[in-house]
Amino acid sequence: MSDAAEQVEGQPEQMPDEDQMSDAERRKRRRERRISACRSAERVLARPGFLGTLRERLALLESAQDLYDLDEPSDIYGNGVVEALEEKVAGLLGKEAAAFFPTGTMAQQVALRCWAGRTGNPTVALHALAHPEVHERNAFSQVSGLRPVRVTGEPRLPTADQVREFEEPFGALMLELPLRDAGFVLPSWEELTEIVEAAHERDAVVHFDGARLWESTVHFGRPLDEIAGLADSVYVSFYKSLDGFGGAAIAGPKTLIDEAKAWRHRYGGQIFQQFPTVLSALAGLERELPRLPEYVAHARVVADALREGFAAAGVPWMRVHPERPHTNEFQVWLPYDPDVAAEAAVRHAEETGTVLFSDAWDPKGPGLAVTEVSVRAAGLEWTAEDVKAAVAEFVARLTEEARKQTDEQAKNAEVGDQPESSEQPEAGKEPEVSR
């Protein structure tokens, strides 16, 4: 999103003064500034492709001839290069077969619908923070006739005991790995193995929501096929970790995948041609997937430097969660109003050309803000000292914004305490408007 105002008949659109904006307008404007600052910044911890221009995005395919024979016929309704990607994904995940889908929302509904037909139970046990529960408008129940039930709402994966002792039967257990809204958290390998065993003891299948499963090998200390091998089926995304144009896949037994492809057609996912997205997925598997362990390792360097930087800057309390990041993404918590933290982050980016916090800040309680940090290729250039220096610059603006908010609150309180004037405007004369 561009930070420049739209042109109307050769004149820039007039934006309302800051004090005349509603909270929604102010946040929208701040988001535009944040995206503009991220696009133009000289230094960032991650530079996601989706913020690029069309020309920059198309450049991803400039070396496509190294990924697939471009003299082969283009795909039609899922053949050709689409089948090549499906075969590659199945091999990476150690599964019999895989099916490409235009979206993860569609892919997971289809996978779990197919399992419901096999188990005879449409109930899907999942976490309260799982992506379908929070971000997909109840698609499981509204579209696919599934019945989601919540095993836990704790900011971690469910335990094996919680799975064993859950009070009603379920046909499938869905595990989001990593659990993004809890802080990109993963269980230990031993815990994950026990959770899967507990579900199988109840004659339920296990499905991994592995949108970011690509990032988990460092934490588990296992290759992708061994991790995916614990589950009966797995979903993966091609843009969340791999920077593709979009797309997803599910992998599992061939009989399940054959049925899934039939349902893909019924759901409107049998798209005529998909080679640009598929080639971008192949590019991500070739170029980004091998680098993810390096990103994870450096995310831990950044996390340590953030803690040290905030302590040196005198911030009374902050938290990196998880304390030792499980992937190349993690949360930062600060004891400030989210609007204060967000404005300080945008100002820091605009005024220095360095982006420390590129995502939005969300409330997590009174005077408590949280944001997500991602470390990718661009972040590898940062040393721990670079991070600490950026923290010091950010905290200076954070302190200024907090002071402004305190002063504004005090001013508003004084106005609210003043008695209303009994004077009436003269007849025929408009009351004076505050300026």
Short mmCIF file of C-alpha atoms in Angstrom, two decimals:
data_model
loop_
_atom_site.label_atom_id
_atom_site.label_comp_id
_atom_site.label_asym_id
_atom_site.label_seq_id
_atom_site.Cartn_x
_atom_site.Cartn_y
_atom_site.Cartn_z
CA MET A 1 0.00 0.00 0.00
CA SER A 2 1.47 3.34 -1.04
CA ASP A 3 2.02 6.13 1.44
CA ALA A 4 1.33 8.73 -1.26
CA ALA A 5 -2.07 10.39 -1.32
CA GLU A 6 -4.26 9.70 -4.32
CA GLN A 7 -4.34 12.34 -7.02
CA VAL A 8 -7.72 13.86 -7.75
CA GLU A 9 -7.85 16.21 -10.75
CA GLY A 10 -4.16 16.91 -10.31
CA GLN A 11 -4.48 17.80 -6.61
CA PRO A 12 -3.45 15.55 -3.70
CA GLU A 13 -6.26 14.30 -1.52
CA GLN A 14 -6.48 16.33 1.68
CA MET A 15 -6.11 14.12 4.73
CA PRO A 16 -7.93 15.23 7.89
CA ASP A 17 -5.82 16.57 10.73
CA GLU A 18 -4.65 13.91 13.17
CA ASP A 19 -6.87 15.29 15.94
CA GLN A 20 -9.90 15.16 13.64
CA MET A 21 -9.49 11.49 12.71
CA SER A 22 -11.49 8.70 14.31
CA ASP A 23 -9.52 5.88 15.95
CA ALA A 24 -10.24 3.66 12.95
CA GLU A 25 -9.00 6.33 10.50
CA ARG A 26 -5.91 6.93 12.59
CA ARG A 27 -5.04 3.22 12.65
CA LYS A 28 -5.67 2.87 8.93
CA ARG A 29 -3.39 5.81 8.25
CA ARG A 30 -0.71 4.36 10.54
CA ARG A 31 -0.91 1.03 8.71
CA GLU A 32 -0.35 2.81 5.39
CA ARG A 33 2.66 4.61 6.86
CA ARG A 34 4.03 1.36 8.29
CA ILE A 35 3.80 -0.49 4.98
CA SER A 36 5.30 2.43 3.09
CA ALA A 37 8.18 2.63 5.57
CA CYS A 38 8.83 -1.11 5.29
CA ARG A 39 8.92 -0.94 1.51
CA SER A 40 11.40 1.91 1.43
CA ALA A 41 13.54 0.91 4.43
CA GLU A 42 17.24 0.34 4.00
CA ARG A 43 17.38 -2.26 6.77
CA VAL A 44 14.74 -4.77 7.83
CA LEU A 45 14.72 -8.10 9.66
CA ALA A 46 12.52 -9.58 6.95
CA ARG A 47 11.42 -8.33 3.56
CA PRO A 48 8.36 -10.40 2.61
CA GLY A 49 7.82 -10.70 -1.10
CA PHE A 50 4.12 -9.84 -0.96
CA LEU A 51 5.06 -6.22 -0.15
CA GLY A 52 6.98 -5.95 -3.42
CA THR A 53 5.87 -4.44 -6.70
CA LEU A 54 4.49 -6.59 -9.49
CA ARG A 55 7.81 -6.30 -11.29
CA GLU A 56 9.67 -7.47 -8.18
CA ARG A 57 7.29 -10.39 -7.72
CA LEU A 58 7.62 -11.48 -11.33
CA ALA A 59 11.39 -11.46 -10.92
CA LEU A 60 10.94 -14.56 -8.76
CA LEU A 61 10.33 -16.49 -11.97
CA GLU A 62 13.30 -15.15 -13.94
CA SER A 63 15.25 -18.36 -13.37
CA ALA A 64 12.24 -20.64 -13.72
CA GLN A 65 14.05 -22.61 -16.42
CA ASP A 66 16.26 -23.99 -13.63
CA LEU A 67 13.19 -25.34 -11.83
CA TYR A 68 11.18 -26.96 -14.61
CA ASP A 69 11.42 -27.55 -18.36
CA LEU A 70 9.70 -24.47 -19.77
CA ASP A 71 9.41 -26.12 -23.17
CA GLU A 72 6.94 -28.60 -21.71
CA PRO A 73 3.21 -27.87 -22.30
CA SER A 74 1.64 -25.61 -19.69
CA ASP A 75 -0.69 -27.14 -17.13
CA ILE A 76 -4.39 -27.62 -17.72
CA TYR A 77 -6.66 -28.48 -14.79
CA GLY A 78 -3.87 -29.78 -12.57
CA ASN A 79 -1.58 -31.73 -14.85
CA GLY A 80 1.99 -31.02 -15.99
CA VAL A 81 3.94 -28.74 -13.68
CA VAL A 82 1.22 -29.02 -11.00
CA GLU A 83 1.73 -32.78 -10.84
CA ALA A 84 5.49 -32.24 -10.70
CA LEU A 85 5.07 -30.02 -7.63
CA GLU A 86 2.72 -32.53 -6.00
CA GLU A 87 5.24 -35.32 -6.51
CA LYS A 88 8.04 -33.19 -5.04
CA VAL A 89 6.00 -32.29 -1.96
CA ALA A 90 4.96 -35.88 -1.36
CA GLY A 91 8.63 -36.88 -1.46
CA LEU A 92 9.73 -34.13 0.91
CA LEU A 93 7.05 -35.09 3.43
CA GLY A 94 7.47 -38.85 3.04
CA LYS A 95 3.87 -39.41 1.92
CA GLU A 96 2.39 -41.53 -0.86
CA ALA A 97 0.81 -38.61 -2.67
CA ALA A 98 0.00 -34.90 -2.49
CA ALA A 99 -2.58 -32.53 -3.98
CA PHE A 100 -2.10 -28.87 -4.82
CA PHE A 101 -4.79 -26.40 -3.70
CA PRO A 102 -5.22 -22.69 -4.39
CA THR A 103 -5.69 -21.95 -0.65
CA GLY A 104 -5.00 -23.57 2.68
CA THR A 105 -8.55 -22.87 3.84
CA MET A 106 -9.86 -25.11 1.05
CA ALA A 107 -7.15 -27.72 1.48
CA GLN A 108 -7.80 -28.36 5.16
CA GLN A 109 -11.56 -28.50 4.80
CA VAL A 110 -11.19 -31.10 2.07
CA ALA A 111 -8.65 -33.19 4.00
CA LEU A 112 -10.77 -33.28 7.14
CA ARG A 113 -13.99 -33.85 5.21
CA CYS A 114 -12.39 -36.90 3.59
CA TRP A 115 -11.25 -38.20 6.96
CA ALA A 116 -14.75 -37.66 8.41
CA GLY A 117 -16.15 -39.92 5.70
CA ARG A 118 -13.65 -42.62 6.63
CA THR A 119 -13.99 -42.39 10.43
CA GLY A 120 -17.73 -41.78 10.43
CA ASN A 121 -17.23 -38.88 12.85
CA PRO A 122 -17.25 -35.23 11.63
CA THR A 123 -15.90 -33.93 14.96
CA VAL A 124 -12.47 -32.29 14.69
CA ALA A 125 -10.56 -31.70 17.94
CA LEU A 126 -8.30 -28.67 17.77
CA HIS A 127 -6.80 -25.78 19.71
CA ALA A 128 -8.89 -22.69 20.47
CA LEU A 129 -6.21 -20.59 18.74
CA ALA A 130 -6.03 -22.81 15.66
CA HIS A 131 -6.20 -20.92 12.37
CA PRO A 132 -9.63 -22.31 11.31
CA GLU A 133 -11.11 -21.25 14.65
CA VAL A 134 -9.73 -17.70 14.60
CA HIS A 135 -9.23 -16.65 10.98
CA GLU A 136 -11.56 -18.62 8.67
CA ARG A 137 -15.09 -17.45 9.56
CA ASN A 138 -16.18 -20.86 10.90
CA ALA A 139 -15.60 -22.48 7.51
CA PHE A 140 -15.34 -25.99 8.98
CA SER A 141 -18.93 -25.93 10.24
CA GLN A 142 -20.49 -23.45 7.82
CA VAL A 143 -19.13 -24.99 4.60
CA SER A 144 -17.95 -28.52 5.21
CA GLY A 145 -20.29 -29.98 7.82
CA LEU A 146 -17.48 -30.52 10.30
CA ARG A 147 -17.86 -29.99 14.04
CA PRO A 148 -14.81 -28.37 15.65
CA VAL A 149 -14.32 -28.86 19.40
CA ARG A 150 -11.61 -27.18 21.45
CA VAL A 151 -9.22 -29.38 23.38
CA THR A 152 -7.51 -26.45 25.14
CA GLY A 153 -7.09 -22.70 25.04
CA GLU A 154 -3.72 -22.61 26.79
CA PRO A 155 -0.92 -20.89 24.81
CA ARG A 156 0.70 -24.21 23.92
CA LEU A 157 -0.20 -27.37 22.07
CA PRO A 158 -2.57 -29.75 23.88
CA THR A 159 -0.97 -32.41 26.07
CA ALA A 160 -1.32 -36.14 25.55
CA ASP A 161 -3.39 -36.36 28.75
CA GLN A 162 -5.78 -33.68 27.50
CA VAL A 163 -6.25 -35.64 24.28
CA ARG A 164 -6.82 -38.92 26.16
CA GLU A 165 -9.22 -37.39 28.68
CA PHE A 166 -11.24 -35.21 26.32
CA GLU A 167 -14.89 -35.76 27.21
CA GLU A 168 -16.34 -36.66 23.80
CA PRO A 169 -15.34 -38.73 20.79
CA PHE A 170 -13.67 -37.11 17.78
CA GLY A 171 -12.72 -38.45 14.40
CA ALA A 172 -9.66 -36.27 13.81
CA LEU A 173 -7.17 -34.33 15.90
CA MET A 174 -5.77 -31.28 14.11
CA LEU A 175 -2.46 -29.90 15.38
CA GLU A 176 -1.16 -26.55 14.13
CA LEU A 177 2.65 -26.74 13.97
CA PRO A 178 3.84 -24.20 14.93
CA LEU A 179 0.85 -22.65 16.71
CA ARG A 180 1.11 -19.12 15.33
CA ASP A 181 -1.29 -17.19 17.58
CA ALA A 182 0.34 -18.60 20.72
CA GLY A 183 3.75 -17.31 19.61
CA PHE A 184 4.80 -19.79 16.90
CA VAL A 185 5.21 -22.45 19.57
CA LEU A 186 6.02 -26.13 19.13
CA PRO A 187 5.97 -29.03 21.58
CA SER A 188 9.08 -31.10 22.16
CA TRP A 189 9.55 -34.12 19.90
CA GLU A 190 8.69 -36.44 22.79
CA GLU A 191 5.53 -34.45 23.58
CA LEU A 192 4.44 -34.48 19.95
CA THR A 193 4.94 -38.23 19.69
CA GLU A 194 2.86 -38.77 22.83
CA ILE A 195 0.06 -36.48 21.59
CA VAL A 196 -0.18 -38.41 18.32
CA GLU A 197 -0.16 -41.75 20.15
CA ALA A 198 -2.95 -40.53 22.45
CA ALA A 199 -5.13 -39.63 19.47
CA HIS A 200 -4.48 -42.95 17.76
CA GLU A 201 -5.39 -44.76 20.98
CA ARG A 202 -8.83 -43.18 20.59
CA ASP A 203 -9.07 -44.41 16.98
CA ALA A 204 -8.79 -40.84 15.70
CA VAL A 205 -6.61 -39.75 12.80
CA VAL A 206 -4.06 -36.96 13.20
CA HIS A 207 -3.84 -34.08 10.73
CA PHE A 208 -1.04 -31.52 10.89
CA ASP A 209 -1.89 -27.94 10.02
CA GLY A 210 1.66 -27.40 8.85
CA ALA A 211 1.39 -24.04 7.12
CA ARG A 212 4.81 -23.26 8.62
CA LEU A 213 5.96 -26.84 9.19
CA TRP A 214 8.94 -26.09 6.95
CA GLU A 215 10.37 -23.99 9.82
CA SER A 216 10.19 -26.73 12.47
CA THR A 217 13.15 -28.99 11.66
CA VAL A 218 15.65 -27.12 13.85
CA HIS A 219 13.46 -27.27 16.96
CA PHE A 220 12.56 -30.94 16.53
CA GLY A 221 16.03 -31.96 15.36
CA ARG A 222 14.37 -34.16 12.75
CA PRO A 223 14.00 -34.03 8.95
CA LEU A 224 10.69 -33.05 7.40
CA ASP A 225 9.68 -36.56 6.39
CA GLU A 226 10.15 -37.89 9.92
CA ILE A 227 8.10 -35.04 11.40
CA ALA A 228 5.32 -35.42 8.84
CA GLY A 229 5.47 -39.19 9.25
CA LEU A 230 3.79 -38.90 12.65
CA ALA A 231 0.60 -37.58 11.04
CA ASP A 232 -1.95 -39.33 8.85
CA SER A 233 -2.14 -36.22 6.65
CA VAL A 234 -0.31 -32.90 6.45
CA TYR A 235 -1.12 -29.47 5.01
CA VAL A 236 1.67 -27.09 3.96
CA SER A 237 1.66 -23.54 2.58
CA PHE A 238 3.86 -22.23 -0.21
CA TYR A 239 3.83 -18.55 0.74
CA LYS A 240 4.04 -18.30 4.53
CA SER A 241 7.59 -19.63 4.80
CA LEU A 242 8.64 -20.03 1.19
CA ASP A 243 7.59 -16.62 -0.20
CA GLY A 244 5.60 -18.05 -3.12
CA PHE A 245 2.70 -16.30 -4.80
CA GLY A 246 0.21 -18.46 -2.89
CA GLY A 247 -1.04 -22.02 -2.90
CA ALA A 248 -1.01 -25.00 -0.56
CA ALA A 249 -0.87 -28.78 -0.59
CA ILE A 250 -2.10 -31.70 1.45
CA ALA A 251 -0.15 -34.93 1.59
CA GLY A 252 -1.15 -38.38 2.81
CA PRO A 253 -2.24 -41.84 1.63
CA LYS A 254 -2.93 -42.10 -2.10
CA THR A 255 -6.56 -43.11 -1.55
CA LEU A 256 -7.14 -39.99 0.57
CA ILE A 257 -5.44 -37.73 -1.97
CA ASP A 258 -7.40 -39.21 -4.88
CA GLU A 259 -10.65 -38.39 -3.07
CA ALA A 260 -9.29 -34.97 -2.08
CA LYS A 261 -8.74 -34.13 -5.75
CA ALA A 262 -12.37 -34.95 -6.48
CA TRP A 263 -13.47 -32.63 -3.68
CA ARG A 264 -11.00 -30.00 -4.89
CA HIS A 265 -12.99 -29.90 -8.13
CA ARG A 266 -16.30 -29.66 -6.25
CA TYR A 267 -14.98 -26.80 -4.10
CA GLY A 268 -13.92 -24.78 -7.15
CA GLY A 269 -10.22 -25.46 -6.77
CA GLN A 270 -9.71 -27.18 -10.13
CA ILE A 271 -8.32 -24.02 -11.71
CA PHE A 272 -7.63 -23.97 -15.45
CA GLN A 273 -3.97 -22.93 -15.27
CA GLN A 274 -1.81 -22.39 -12.20
CA PHE A 275 1.76 -22.44 -13.52
CA PRO A 276 2.82 -18.99 -12.16
CA THR A 277 1.89 -19.93 -8.58
CA VAL A 278 3.25 -23.46 -8.96
CA LEU A 279 6.57 -22.23 -10.36
CA SER A 280 6.85 -19.77 -7.45
CA ALA A 281 6.28 -22.69 -5.06
CA LEU A 282 9.04 -24.68 -6.75
CA ALA A 283 11.27 -21.62 -6.44
CA GLY A 284 10.52 -21.41 -2.71
CA LEU A 285 11.33 -25.08 -2.19
CA GLU A 286 14.57 -24.67 -4.10
CA ARG A 287 15.76 -21.34 -2.67
CA GLU A 288 14.07 -20.63 0.68
CA LEU A 289 13.57 -24.07 2.21
CA PRO A 290 17.33 -24.81 2.53
CA ARG A 291 17.87 -21.43 4.23
CA LEU A 292 15.19 -21.75 6.91
CA PRO A 293 17.51 -23.39 9.50
CA GLU A 294 19.83 -20.41 9.12
CA TYR A 295 16.92 -18.04 9.68
CA VAL A 296 15.90 -19.93 12.82
CA ALA A 297 19.42 -19.82 14.24
CA HIS A 298 19.71 -16.09 13.62
CA ALA A 299 16.25 -15.43 15.07
CA ARG A 300 17.63 -16.69 18.37
CA VAL A 301 20.53 -14.22 18.11
CA VAL A 302 18.04 -11.41 17.44
CA ALA A 303 15.82 -12.48 20.35
CA ASP A 304 18.74 -12.41 22.81
CA ALA A 305 19.84 -9.00 21.52
CA LEU A 306 16.32 -7.61 21.88
CA ARG A 307 16.21 -8.66 25.54
CA GLU A 308 19.62 -7.13 26.22
CA GLY A 309 18.78 -3.97 24.29
CA PHE A 310 15.54 -3.28 26.14
CA ALA A 311 17.21 -3.95 29.51
CA ALA A 312 20.03 -1.52 28.64
CA ALA A 313 17.48 1.09 27.52
CA GLY A 314 15.75 0.94 30.91
CA VAL A 315 12.43 -0.60 29.85
CA PRO A 316 11.12 -2.04 33.13
CA TRP A 317 9.74 -5.25 31.62
CA MET A 318 9.56 -6.97 28.25
CA ARG A 319 9.22 -10.48 27.00
CA VAL A 320 10.37 -12.44 24.00
CA HIS A 321 8.06 -15.43 23.54
CA PRO A 322 9.10 -18.18 23.29
CA GLU A 323 12.19 -17.20 25.27
CA ARG A 324 14.25 -19.25 22.83
CA PRO A 325 12.33 -19.03 19.55
CA HIS A 326 11.16 -22.36 18.16
CA THR A 327 11.15 -21.04 14.57
CA ASN A 328 12.37 -17.91 12.80
CA GLU A 329 9.28 -16.09 14.08
CA PHE A 330 8.36 -15.08 17.63
CA GLN A 331 6.45 -12.55 19.72
CA VAL A 332 7.64 -9.45 21.59
CA TRP A 333 5.56 -8.18 24.52
CA LEU A 334 5.91 -4.66 25.96
CA PRO A 335 4.20 -2.89 28.90
CA TYR A 336 2.80 -0.08 26.76
CA ASP A 337 -0.46 0.82 25.08
CA PRO A 338 -0.53 -0.75 21.57
CA ASP A 339 -1.10 2.65 19.94
CA VAL A 340 2.00 4.00 21.67
CA ALA A 341 4.15 1.06 20.58
CA ALA A 342 2.77 1.16 17.04
CA GLU A 343 3.40 4.88 16.57
CA ALA A 344 6.91 4.57 17.99
CA ALA A 345 7.68 1.70 15.62
CA VAL A 346 6.43 3.61 12.57
CA ARG A 347 8.29 6.77 13.55
CA HIS A 348 11.47 4.77 14.08
CA ALA A 349 11.17 3.27 10.59
CA GLU A 350 10.32 6.59 8.93
CA GLU A 351 13.03 8.61 10.66
CA THR A 352 15.93 6.14 10.52
CA GLY A 353 15.24 3.90 7.51
CA THR A 354 15.63 0.90 9.83
CA VAL A 355 12.64 -1.32 10.59
CA LEU A 356 12.83 -3.20 13.88
CA PHE A 357 9.13 -4.02 14.23
CA SER A 358 7.31 -4.32 10.92
CA ASP A 359 4.06 -5.91 12.09
CA ALA A 360 1.04 -4.46 13.86
CA TRP A 361 0.84 -4.21 17.64
CA ASP A 362 -2.15 -5.85 19.33
CA PRO A 363 -3.59 -5.42 22.84
CA LYS A 364 -3.08 -8.28 25.27
CA GLY A 365 -4.49 -6.61 28.37
CA PRO A 366 -4.49 -3.10 29.88
CA GLY A 367 -1.23 -1.37 29.00
CA LEU A 368 0.16 -4.47 27.30
CA ALA A 369 1.08 -4.76 23.61
CA VAL A 370 2.36 -7.67 21.51
CA THR A 371 3.80 -7.90 18.02
CA GLU A 372 5.35 -10.58 15.84
CA VAL A 373 8.96 -10.57 14.65
CA SER A 374 10.15 -12.53 11.62
CA VAL A 375 13.80 -13.04 10.68
CA ARG A 376 14.55 -13.91 7.08
CA ALA A 377 17.37 -13.34 4.57
CA ALA A 378 17.54 -9.57 5.10
CA GLY A 379 17.87 -10.09 8.86
CA LEU A 380 21.03 -12.16 8.51
CA GLU A 381 22.94 -8.92 7.92
CA TRP A 382 22.12 -7.70 11.44
CA THR A 383 24.60 -8.30 14.22
CA ALA A 384 23.54 -8.39 17.86
CA GLU A 385 24.99 -4.90 18.26
CA ASP A 386 22.89 -3.66 15.32
CA VAL A 387 19.77 -4.96 17.04
CA LYS A 388 20.67 -3.29 20.35
CA ALA A 389 21.33 0.03 18.60
CA ALA A 390 17.95 -0.16 16.86
CA VAL A 391 16.27 -0.95 20.19
CA ALA A 392 17.80 2.19 21.75
CA GLU A 393 16.47 4.32 18.87
CA PHE A 394 13.03 2.71 19.16
CA VAL A 395 12.85 3.14 22.95
CA ALA A 396 13.64 6.86 22.64
CA ARG A 397 10.55 7.26 20.47
CA LEU A 398 8.54 4.88 22.64
CA THR A 399 9.22 7.09 25.65
CA GLU A 400 8.20 10.20 23.71
CA GLU A 401 4.95 8.65 22.54
CA ALA A 402 4.11 7.39 26.03
CA ARG A 403 4.68 10.89 27.40
CA LYS A 404 2.42 12.38 24.72
CA GLN A 405 -0.32 9.92 25.58
CA THR A 406 -0.03 10.69 29.30
CA ASP A 407 -0.19 14.43 28.64
CA GLU A 408 -3.20 14.01 26.35
CA GLN A 409 -5.01 11.90 28.93
CA ALA A 410 -4.32 14.49 31.63
CA LYS A 411 -5.57 17.28 29.35
CA ASN A 412 -8.76 15.39 28.56
CA ALA A 413 -9.32 14.71 32.25
CA GLU A 414 -9.02 18.43 33.04
CA VAL A 415 -11.54 19.30 30.34
CA GLY A 416 -13.91 16.68 31.66
CA ASP A 417 -13.67 18.07 35.20
CA GLN A 418 -14.60 21.64 34.19
CA PRO A 419 -18.23 22.70 34.87
CA GLU A 420 -20.34 23.34 31.80
CA SER A 421 -20.74 27.04 30.94
CA SER A 422 -24.19 28.49 31.54
CA GLU A 423 -23.68 31.13 28.87
CA GLN A 424 -25.79 30.76 25.75
CA PRO A 425 -24.77 31.99 22.31
CA GLU A 426 -26.43 35.14 21.11
CA ALA A 427 -29.56 34.70 19.05
CA GLY A 428 -28.68 34.19 15.40
CA LYS A 429 -25.00 33.65 16.21
CA GLU A 430 -23.28 30.28 15.78
CA PRO A 431 -21.34 28.92 18.77
CA GLU A 432 -17.60 29.16 18.33
CA VAL A 433 -16.01 25.94 17.12
CA SER A 434 -12.85 24.72 18.81
CA ARG A 435 -9.86 24.87 16.55
#
